Amino acid sequence: MTNPASKTILKALAGEKQAVPPVWMMRQAGRYLPEYRATRAKAGDFLSLCYNPDLAAEVTLQPIRRYNFDAAILFADILLIPQALGADLWFVTGEGPRLSTITTPDDLKALKPVDTIHETLNPIYETVKILASELPRETTLIGFAGAPWTVATYMIAGRGTPDQGPAHALREADPATFEALLDLITAATIDYLSMQIEAGAEVVKIFDSWAGSLKGDDFTKYALKPAKKIITALKAKHPNTPVIAFPREAGNGYIGFAKATGADCVALDNSISPEWGAANVQVDGCVQGNLASRHMVTGGQELRDETKAIVKAFENGPHIFNLGHGITPDADPDNVHVMLEAIRG
Ligand code: CP3
């Protein structure tokens, strides 16, 4: 049996500072790896890969084999919840996701009830089970979901948007429909993450990639409160499972976010300096981050220096090293080794 207390990620999430911080990368299973591209080709397309437990487990394990990261993140997508709720979802190569749009009370009524999502999402729980048995004993398995606001921005617009304009427009024009959609996603997310934990996820992460476009009171209402609701419900059922929250580009909104939501760790993007993050966020507990993804493309001495500067800035408290956002398809896989060497020596 693995002794969970010996896992470096769990130690950090319990508030322990470590001489060498544990490390993993957002989007660590992805197109920058030739073995990922080969497995995706075998699956046919991205969504077929997500719903094929053997192949999804395989791509989750690929970066662990190559880099021996301290955590593996389940291979899936935040947009599987809208699909499980009945939205159409497809990916346009080179452009990104497309969904049927939800903008009226009738659109909302046409979605499926929350208790039916597992019919679609069962293969994801199968992937988690395979991973729980196949991962090296020292590697922590992270499950995840999108935060309600970020998922809603895609459901309302039917695609990714640079400024989340359509979601902000619905929030202003029809707050009742907007809030009912957020509540539906919140309820589905609680069930989805609970099932991932029951299948073997040891940590869960909530991605609020577009939290930065919510300002002032809207940030509190639509980023902080839904996160608190999800975390409170998860902690009631699974009190020992740590939660990482990622309200990306929250700026001052990062301050006090862990305390206000009950999150065990706040993931920081690279728009803030690590020194600011240490002084304002790490004072409350574990933080994750925050190397700019572009260093994985450019590499060299700048990558080494910046990695070491981040480790140093966070050395006086609990820290999980990560990027500030996902690694991009044009990253050089060798640069990951350069980063790991700078962290682990
Ligand atoms: O390795 C991992 O991090 C685990 C798997 C994972 C994916 N997506 C796989 C993926 C995770 C955790 C996500 C989260 C996700 N998905 C987010 C939140 C994090 C973030 O990046 O801000 C968002 C907003 C999405 C929605 C999404 N999925 C978009 C906008 C896109 C297209 C853009 C792009 O990068 O191509 C995806 C596709 C996607 N999700 C890919 C992967 C590996 C690329 C698909 C492919 O192989 O063609």
XYZ file of C-alpha atoms and ligand atoms in Angstrom:
393
model
C 0.000 0.000 0.000
C 1.163 3.478 -0.775
C 1.495 5.661 2.249
C -0.352 8.788 1.065
C 1.523 10.858 3.633
C 4.729 10.209 1.679
C 3.477 11.848 -1.523
C 5.138 15.213 -2.102
C 2.046 16.875 -3.626
C -0.110 15.835 -0.655
C 2.525 17.117 1.755
C 2.480 20.526 0.059
C -1.323 20.567 0.105
C -1.219 19.767 3.833
C 0.844 22.936 4.301
C 4.335 21.463 4.443
C 7.217 23.399 2.922
C 9.752 21.193 1.144
C 13.370 21.821 0.143
C 12.529 20.694 -3.413
C 8.971 21.631 -4.414
C 6.881 18.965 -6.144
C 6.162 19.736 -9.792
C 3.677 19.016 -12.579
C 2.494 21.046 -15.597
C -0.907 22.149 -16.811
C -1.660 20.416 -20.163
C 1.281 18.093 -19.527
C -0.458 15.483 -21.691
C -0.748 17.314 -24.976
C 0.254 18.116 -28.506
C 3.875 19.128 -27.727
C 4.543 15.388 -27.132
C 4.932 13.154 -30.218
C 3.602 10.152 -28.259
C 0.411 12.134 -27.455
C -0.113 12.985 -31.121
C 0.337 9.302 -32.046
C -2.213 8.115 -29.469
C -4.696 10.821 -30.471
C -4.379 9.694 -34.099
C -5.096 6.141 -32.957
C -8.228 7.339 -31.108
C -9.374 9.293 -34.187
C -9.977 12.690 -32.598
C -9.730 14.551 -29.298
C -13.187 13.695 -27.919
C -12.857 10.008 -28.862
C -9.598 10.049 -26.914
C -11.326 11.595 -23.857
C -14.006 8.878 -23.874
C -11.628 5.933 -24.443
C -10.485 4.944 -20.903
C -7.487 2.848 -22.017
C -6.131 5.511 -24.374
C -6.985 8.419 -22.031
C -5.091 6.617 -19.252
C -2.212 6.026 -21.690
C -1.836 9.745 -22.554
C -2.119 10.656 -18.851
C 0.807 8.318 -18.127
C 3.014 9.484 -21.036
C 4.367 12.653 -19.345
C 4.866 10.711 -16.093
C 7.081 8.182 -17.890
C 9.024 10.906 -19.703
C 9.476 13.355 -16.813
C 8.545 11.596 -13.574
C 6.284 14.495 -12.533
C 4.972 14.394 -8.951
C 1.358 14.479 -10.169
C -0.639 13.104 -13.061
C -3.734 14.995 -14.179
C -6.630 12.996 -15.550
C -6.911 13.371 -19.317
C -10.352 14.833 -20.090
C -11.771 18.317 -20.758
C -13.825 20.927 -18.924
C -16.351 20.893 -21.779
C -17.457 17.295 -21.180
C -19.949 18.579 -18.570
C -21.875 20.731 -21.086
C -21.915 17.725 -23.396
C -23.191 15.463 -20.602
C -25.900 18.062 -19.922
C -27.048 17.715 -23.538
C -25.170 20.470 -25.396
C -23.638 19.541 -28.754
C -19.832 19.709 -28.631
C -17.231 19.396 -31.352
C -13.688 20.650 -31.959
C -12.599 22.498 -35.084
C -8.938 21.739 -35.830
C -6.774 24.805 -35.375
C -9.669 26.833 -33.937
C -10.969 25.135 -30.789
C -14.282 24.068 -29.310
C -17.771 24.679 -30.698
C -20.998 24.098 -28.743
C -24.721 24.627 -29.244
C -25.527 27.893 -27.420
C -27.562 28.370 -24.236
C -28.965 31.908 -24.068
C -32.713 31.614 -23.309
C -34.884 30.020 -20.600
C -36.038 27.487 -23.243
C -32.437 26.518 -24.094
C -31.840 25.952 -20.404
C -35.009 23.861 -20.013
C -33.941 21.645 -22.915
C -30.786 20.545 -21.037
C -30.767 17.185 -19.248
C -31.172 16.805 -15.478
C -27.969 16.670 -13.439
C -28.531 13.096 -12.269
C -28.196 11.832 -15.870
C -24.670 13.200 -16.533
C -22.955 10.005 -15.426
C -24.417 8.150 -18.434
C -22.060 10.237 -20.585
C -19.243 10.635 -18.064
C -18.838 7.009 -16.953
C -15.806 6.424 -19.230
C -14.032 9.280 -17.400
C -14.478 7.496 -14.058
C -13.130 4.329 -15.728
C -10.018 6.280 -16.762
C -9.553 7.411 -13.145
C -9.822 3.805 -11.937
C -7.200 2.592 -14.407
C -4.865 5.417 -13.383
C -5.356 4.795 -9.676
C -4.025 1.286 -10.179
C -1.310 2.037 -12.763
C 0.394 5.189 -11.529
C 3.724 4.892 -9.707
C 3.119 4.836 -5.952
C 4.720 8.254 -5.388
C 2.636 10.037 -8.058
C -0.531 11.888 -7.017
C -3.623 11.615 -9.227
C -5.415 14.928 -9.820
C -9.005 15.047 -11.097
C -10.546 18.286 -12.377
C -13.480 20.242 -13.712
C -14.057 23.732 -15.051
C -15.486 26.378 -12.733
C -19.122 27.307 -13.452
C -18.298 30.774 -14.848
C -15.648 29.492 -17.284
C -17.828 26.582 -18.453
C -20.789 28.975 -18.829
C -18.723 31.331 -21.042
C -18.336 28.486 -23.569
C -21.969 27.338 -23.259
C -23.349 30.848 -23.792
C -21.054 31.843 -26.684
C -20.841 28.385 -28.252
C -17.062 28.823 -28.500
C -14.050 30.406 -26.847
C -14.129 34.212 -26.827
C -11.301 36.671 -26.142
C -13.334 38.839 -23.730
C -16.223 36.527 -22.719
C -18.516 39.179 -24.222
C -21.598 36.989 -24.831
C -21.541 35.669 -21.237
C -21.213 39.189 -19.809
C -24.063 40.317 -22.068
C -26.390 37.554 -20.798
C -25.353 38.275 -17.204
C -26.534 41.858 -17.702
C -29.602 41.251 -19.885
C -31.079 38.190 -18.160
C -29.458 37.572 -14.782
C -32.070 34.943 -13.836
C -31.210 32.693 -16.805
C -27.490 33.357 -16.351
C -27.627 32.437 -12.664
C -29.794 29.350 -13.297
C -27.175 28.147 -15.797
C -24.386 28.711 -13.255
C -26.385 26.807 -10.610
C -26.923 23.882 -12.987
C -23.215 23.685 -13.838
C -22.364 23.997 -10.125
C -24.593 21.026 -9.209
C -23.216 18.918 -12.085
C -19.638 19.793 -11.113
C -20.155 18.691 -7.505
C -21.447 15.281 -8.668
C -18.768 14.920 -11.342
C -15.880 15.690 -8.965
C -17.371 13.457 -6.245
C -17.449 10.567 -8.710
C -13.839 11.237 -9.722
C -12.830 11.128 -6.043
C -14.777 7.914 -5.473
C -13.024 6.394 -8.511
C -9.572 7.266 -7.090
C -8.699 10.938 -7.687
C -6.609 12.059 -4.685
C -6.850 15.812 -5.349
C -9.240 17.839 -7.496
C -8.611 21.105 -9.284
C -11.198 23.668 -10.379
C -10.139 25.639 -13.486
C -11.625 29.136 -13.687
C -9.615 30.185 -16.727
C -11.715 33.309 -17.355
C -12.136 34.476 -13.726
C -10.027 37.535 -14.576
C -12.806 39.080 -16.648
C -15.141 39.238 -13.609
C -14.604 42.507 -11.759
C -15.503 43.637 -8.237
C -18.782 42.276 -6.950
C -19.179 40.058 -10.045
C -15.958 38.243 -9.121
C -17.378 37.540 -5.669
C -20.770 36.433 -7.004
C -19.691 34.355 -9.989
C -16.142 33.133 -9.257
C -15.706 33.046 -5.478
C -19.206 31.934 -4.411
C -19.571 29.019 -6.868
C -16.078 27.813 -5.887
C -17.079 27.978 -2.229
C -20.294 26.067 -2.927
C -18.468 23.294 -4.788
C -15.667 23.013 -2.214
C -18.098 23.024 0.738
C -20.155 20.211 -0.828
C -17.029 18.176 -1.683
C -15.560 18.619 1.806
C -18.827 17.427 3.383
C -18.537 14.144 1.463
C -14.764 13.811 1.136
C -13.187 15.832 3.955
C -9.680 14.482 3.291
C -9.491 15.279 -0.417
C -7.566 18.518 -1.077
C -8.887 21.027 -3.603
C -6.794 23.355 -5.789
C -8.598 26.463 -7.056
C -7.371 28.362 -10.127
C -9.141 31.708 -10.523
C -6.815 32.676 -13.374
C -5.826 36.352 -13.646
C -7.785 37.174 -10.490
C -5.115 39.745 -9.472
C -6.131 41.127 -6.079
C -8.934 38.548 -6.110
C -6.279 35.930 -5.257
C -5.894 37.553 -1.834
C -7.957 35.610 0.710
C -9.440 33.313 -1.975
C -8.338 30.111 -0.194
C -9.821 31.189 3.145
C -13.060 32.431 1.587
C -13.659 29.267 -0.482
C -12.063 26.539 1.661
C -9.538 25.683 -1.081
C -6.347 23.971 0.116
C -4.245 25.642 -2.563
C -4.538 28.549 -4.963
C -2.932 28.194 -8.389
C -1.345 31.428 -9.609
C -0.975 32.567 -13.210
C 2.121 34.430 -14.381
C 0.559 37.901 -14.574
C 1.596 38.328 -10.932
C 5.185 38.088 -9.682
C 6.110 35.141 -7.448
C 7.252 37.645 -4.805
C 3.769 39.206 -4.783
C 2.213 35.734 -4.635
C 4.383 34.740 -1.682
C 3.617 37.923 0.258
C -0.125 38.034 -0.472
C -1.359 34.483 -1.133
C 1.165 31.974 0.220
C 0.803 33.613 3.658
C -2.541 31.738 3.844
C -1.233 28.346 2.672
C -0.126 26.332 -0.329
C 0.257 27.991 -3.722
C 0.912 26.500 -7.158
C 2.672 28.142 -10.076
C 3.698 30.241 -11.860
C 6.282 29.996 -14.684
C 5.193 31.652 -17.951
C 4.462 28.943 -20.552
C 6.466 30.793 -23.202
C 9.704 29.687 -21.468
C 8.910 26.137 -22.561
C 9.144 27.409 -26.137
C 12.151 29.728 -25.756
C 14.195 27.721 -23.206
C 17.823 28.598 -22.489
C 19.317 30.479 -19.571
C 16.191 32.601 -19.139
C 14.167 29.421 -18.456
C 16.726 28.270 -15.853
C 16.917 31.673 -14.159
C 13.163 32.220 -14.050
C 12.516 28.679 -12.721
C 15.069 29.179 -9.943
C 13.681 32.627 -9.104
C 10.187 31.128 -8.649
C 11.471 28.287 -6.444
C 13.351 30.868 -4.347
C 10.424 33.283 -4.034
C 8.183 30.511 -2.662
C 10.836 28.672 -0.592
C 9.502 29.770 2.797
C 6.120 28.065 2.506
C 4.174 25.247 0.849
C 4.583 25.362 -2.942
C 3.786 23.162 -5.939
C 5.795 24.212 -8.979
C 3.738 24.590 -12.170
C 3.313 26.854 -15.170
C 1.038 29.903 -15.030
C -1.166 28.351 -17.734
C -1.026 25.300 -19.998
C 2.064 24.271 -21.958
C 1.533 25.140 -25.626
C 1.788 22.805 -28.654
C 4.926 24.621 -29.920
C 6.870 23.907 -26.683
C 10.114 21.921 -26.947
C 9.843 18.695 -24.892
C 13.555 19.048 -23.990
C 12.850 22.348 -22.222
C 10.774 20.430 -19.664
C 13.971 18.587 -18.684
C 15.776 21.938 -18.366
C 13.018 23.181 -16.013
C 13.088 19.969 -13.945
C 16.884 20.111 -13.658
C 16.633 23.697 -12.373
C 14.077 22.606 -9.736
C 15.394 19.198 -8.685
C 19.105 19.679 -9.391
O -2.872 17.531 -19.376
C -3.842 18.135 -18.849
O -3.760 19.295 -18.365
C -5.159 17.383 -18.671
C -6.159 17.541 -19.652
C -6.840 18.876 -19.911
C -7.241 19.268 -21.210
N -7.983 20.403 -21.120
C -6.927 18.523 -22.446
C -7.045 19.227 -23.747
C -7.293 19.872 -19.035
C -7.082 19.991 -17.525
C -8.035 20.822 -19.810
C -8.718 21.979 -19.236
C -9.381 22.948 -20.123
N -10.043 22.712 -21.298
C -9.522 24.322 -19.826
C -9.039 24.997 -18.567
C -7.585 25.247 -18.559
C -7.105 26.269 -19.540
O -6.339 25.883 -20.448
O -7.463 27.452 -19.392
C -10.227 24.919 -20.891
C -10.580 26.387 -21.016
C -10.561 23.883 -21.813
C -11.372 24.001 -23.051
C -10.587 23.637 -24.249
N -10.160 22.372 -24.551
C -10.145 24.501 -25.274
C -10.385 25.990 -25.318
C -9.455 23.710 -26.187
C -8.899 24.147 -27.507
C -7.707 24.990 -27.340
C -6.481 24.152 -27.481
O -5.595 24.242 -26.608
O -6.421 23.436 -28.486
C -9.431 22.383 -25.691
C -8.778 21.210 -26.316
C -7.866 20.399 -25.476
N -8.079 20.025 -24.175
C -6.642 19.822 -25.913
C -6.130 19.076 -24.835
C -4.873 18.237 -24.818
C -6.068 19.931 -27.299
C -6.904 19.054 -28.172
C -6.150 18.299 -29.217
O -5.432 17.318 -28.899
O -6.322 18.665 -30.382
